[in-house]
DNA sequence: GTGAAAGCGCTAACAC
DNA sequence: GTGTTAGCGCTTTCAC
């Protein structure tokens, strides 16, 4: 139905080869033929078939992106970074949301492999190394983002979560807090583990004993922050500070605090993690550790495309980005 | 490099046709051959080449999504709705961000057409009807979402912005306000125009004269809300209520109000539009008109795929969804 | 400077 | 039930 390279060739009285040459800016075409062909291409509104091209070149100029949920405020920023960098190199991106379900992750990988994307950027649930290996076996380059599947030796763009959590906790300690709780992330993820360990490290380093009940596992959702904060607030010895593994949970926690008629930071200091847009819009504004999200996306796309195009030297780069402490109104001195 | 249908055929001592048959669950294959082939497919880890399949079937099972910016909190919800419905039908989606730039919109359309997506869902800037026609000329189904390019007769999923803005304004009027300003959206979009007209309609209906300086054009960004609210607050006769065309601007406006040492809603009532997640997280919580974003995405994907698969009766459906007034803390009676 | 022909991996007549 | 063959729209080798 749509016009093909053959139609152009026929109308121009040349072979498809010649048309293909001008399409791809190859040399060895006379100026005259070239302009004639170009004119006809324009007239007929010809749009080359990328699928056919993909079949012969074995390149789709498409990359896949596997993330838990685009509605999680972390990902739109990252995704936009990826897209912008990808576009720069002439690639576009297919999204797959998995809700952290292994089954969905598997499906997504299959789908993308089947679509013959040139590479995949992914943020998988922790114990899903199998998928990574499956992709690699198919010869499809990958870059992990945000989360690193343990022991999986593939290029990764992450932040140093341990140091970041360590710094967050130290911020509270430096303010004089000693009773510091932690609502963790999903402990099936390395991110969650690292942030927990950073918290522990800071506490141990200052010789502060951690009461068992101070550590509660969350799942990164607002509801989880709310629910777990309720539990924290009901402890006999209520902590005066808390490090919450992401901002979304911290914002859920706000609600729990307000419902208890307590004040932030007077009664409890809260520090979050990620610096999502929301963080500066709640009241009091949330102290948090800022992730360079957009930049993470750009780095990941660059790494991946360099690997695809074989122009990287070191194909197992790990990019570790630093977070930055953003002090706002939700943390203060003790009592 | 990867294993092809030929490899399977050879190893199974059958023709590629037969393999293709079992791949596509076609009849006329003996159980015995079938299971033999299936076994080999498994052993070799065969993954069918979707590109090749796409070429012969003229179907990629991919749809394109053209939006201004995935970081705009409106779109992740919509996008997720689209993806979920698309997945249900076996489609995946390619994203393109345009920042509302005509040039980028054009590029995105070209790209998607070139990739031979089976259909496109888009939210274009107002005066870009050309692109729509270009797509249609290529025989590619489209569905507009959120914004409708005027006079373009293509299926559309929108909310009734005029009625919605009318209801928002009436909410303020009902609270006793008479001096009601409006920060508009981008007036190059029909959405922006409709919301403006809804505001005017409500005011006229109640016989309230609209002072020229009450209407200021914004661009949907937080900064724009901040900046324009500053101007409103500096008016000699400060309005007591304001309808702001989207929540993001409303939240920017909050900052302007607080900087002026004024209170919401005591000094000025604010009603936004969209009900983004943020709306219930700011302080005071924002009164707004809730859009069924996720549902909009689902509707759009369903419409598009029905058109692609030719299973729709009426191929020019316009789905007009209603918003709902969500009264929170940012609106109150007059002083 | 240009063209003929093969082939990318698959599906779909059609024949047997 | 199964195989042969042509062909989807393009690129690329090789020949002229």
PDB file of N, CA and C in Angstrom, chain A residues 144 148 152-158 303 314-321:
ATOM      1  N   UNK A 144      22.365  -2.042  33.512  1.00  0.00           N
ATOM      2  CA  UNK A 144      21.476  -1.997  34.651  1.00  0.00           C
ATOM      3  C   UNK A 144      21.416  -0.572  35.176  1.00  0.00           C
ATOM      4  N   UNK A 148      21.387  -2.939  41.062  1.00  0.00           N
ATOM      5  CA  UNK A 148      22.356  -3.876  40.495  1.00  0.00           C
ATOM      6  C   UNK A 148      22.049  -5.266  41.021  1.00  0.00           C
ATOM      7  N   UNK A 152      26.075 -10.002  39.206  1.00  0.00           N
ATOM      8  CA  UNK A 152      25.871  -9.975  37.765  1.00  0.00           C
ATOM      9  C   UNK A 152      26.824  -8.936  37.198  1.00  0.00           C
ATOM     10  N   UNK A 153      27.734  -9.408  36.376  1.00  0.00           N
ATOM     11  CA  UNK A 153      28.769  -8.510  35.899  1.00  0.00           C
ATOM     12  C   UNK A 153      28.406  -7.802  34.618  1.00  0.00           C
ATOM     13  N   UNK A 154      27.505  -6.875  34.733  1.00  0.00           N
ATOM     14  CA  UNK A 154      27.117  -6.108  33.567  1.00  0.00           C
ATOM     15  C   UNK A 154      27.219  -4.638  33.923  1.00  0.00           C
ATOM     16  N   UNK A 155      27.468  -3.813  32.918  1.00  0.00           N
ATOM     17  CA  UNK A 155      27.595  -2.381  33.205  1.00  0.00           C
ATOM     18  C   UNK A 155      26.386  -1.866  33.970  1.00  0.00           C
ATOM     19  N   UNK A 156      26.646  -0.975  34.869  1.00  0.00           N
ATOM     20  CA  UNK A 156      25.592  -0.525  35.771  1.00  0.00           C
ATOM     21  C   UNK A 156      25.721   0.966  36.044  1.00  0.00           C
ATOM     22  N   UNK A 157      24.599   1.620  36.127  1.00  0.00           N
ATOM     23  CA  UNK A 157      24.587   3.008  36.569  1.00  0.00           C
ATOM     24  C   UNK A 157      23.776   3.071  37.853  1.00  0.00           C
ATOM     25  N   UNK A 158      24.447   3.335  38.939  1.00  0.00           N
ATOM     26  CA  UNK A 158      23.738   3.419  40.207  1.00  0.00           C
ATOM     27  C   UNK A 158      24.289   4.583  41.001  1.00  0.00           C
ATOM     28  N   UNK A 303      26.137   4.585  27.799  1.00  0.00           N
ATOM     29  CA  UNK A 303      26.850   3.318  27.988  1.00  0.00           C
ATOM     30  C   UNK A 303      26.320   2.247  27.048  1.00  0.00           C
ATOM     31  N   UNK A 314      36.059  -0.137  27.532  1.00  0.00           N
ATOM     32  CA  UNK A 314      35.877  -0.958  28.723  1.00  0.00           C
ATOM     33  C   UNK A 314      34.401  -1.331  28.814  1.00  0.00           C
ATOM     34  N   UNK A 315      34.071  -2.538  28.422  1.00  0.00           N
ATOM     35  CA  UNK A 315      32.648  -2.834  28.332  1.00  0.00           C
ATOM     36  C   UNK A 315      32.018  -3.326  29.631  1.00  0.00           C
ATOM     37  N   UNK A 316      32.704  -3.121  30.712  1.00  0.00           N
ATOM     38  CA  UNK A 316      32.040  -3.459  31.967  1.00  0.00           C
ATOM     39  C   UNK A 316      32.150  -2.314  32.959  1.00  0.00           C
ATOM     40  N   UNK A 317      31.885  -1.151  32.446  1.00  0.00           N
ATOM     41  CA  UNK A 317      31.972   0.025  33.297  1.00  0.00           C
ATOM     42  C   UNK A 317      30.876   0.036  34.351  1.00  0.00           C
ATOM     43  N   UNK A 318      31.234   0.429  35.530  1.00  0.00           N
ATOM     44  CA  UNK A 318      30.227   0.688  36.548  1.00  0.00           C
ATOM     45  C   UNK A 318      30.261   2.165  36.875  1.00  0.00           C
ATOM     46  N   UNK A 319      29.160   2.816  36.649  1.00  0.00           N
ATOM     47  CA  UNK A 319      29.145   4.235  36.965  1.00  0.00           C
ATOM     48  C   UNK A 319      28.443   4.417  38.306  1.00  0.00           C
ATOM     49  N   UNK A 320      29.188   4.947  39.248  1.00  0.00           N
ATOM     50  CA  UNK A 320      28.654   5.152  40.594  1.00  0.00           C
ATOM     51  C   UNK A 320      28.493   6.646  40.812  1.00  0.00           C
ATOM     52  N   UNK A 321      27.277   7.115  40.858  1.00  0.00           N
ATOM     53  CA  UNK A 321      27.066   8.551  41.028  1.00  0.00           C
ATOM     54  C   UNK A 321      26.793   8.882  42.488  1.00  0.00           C
TER      55      UNK A 321
END
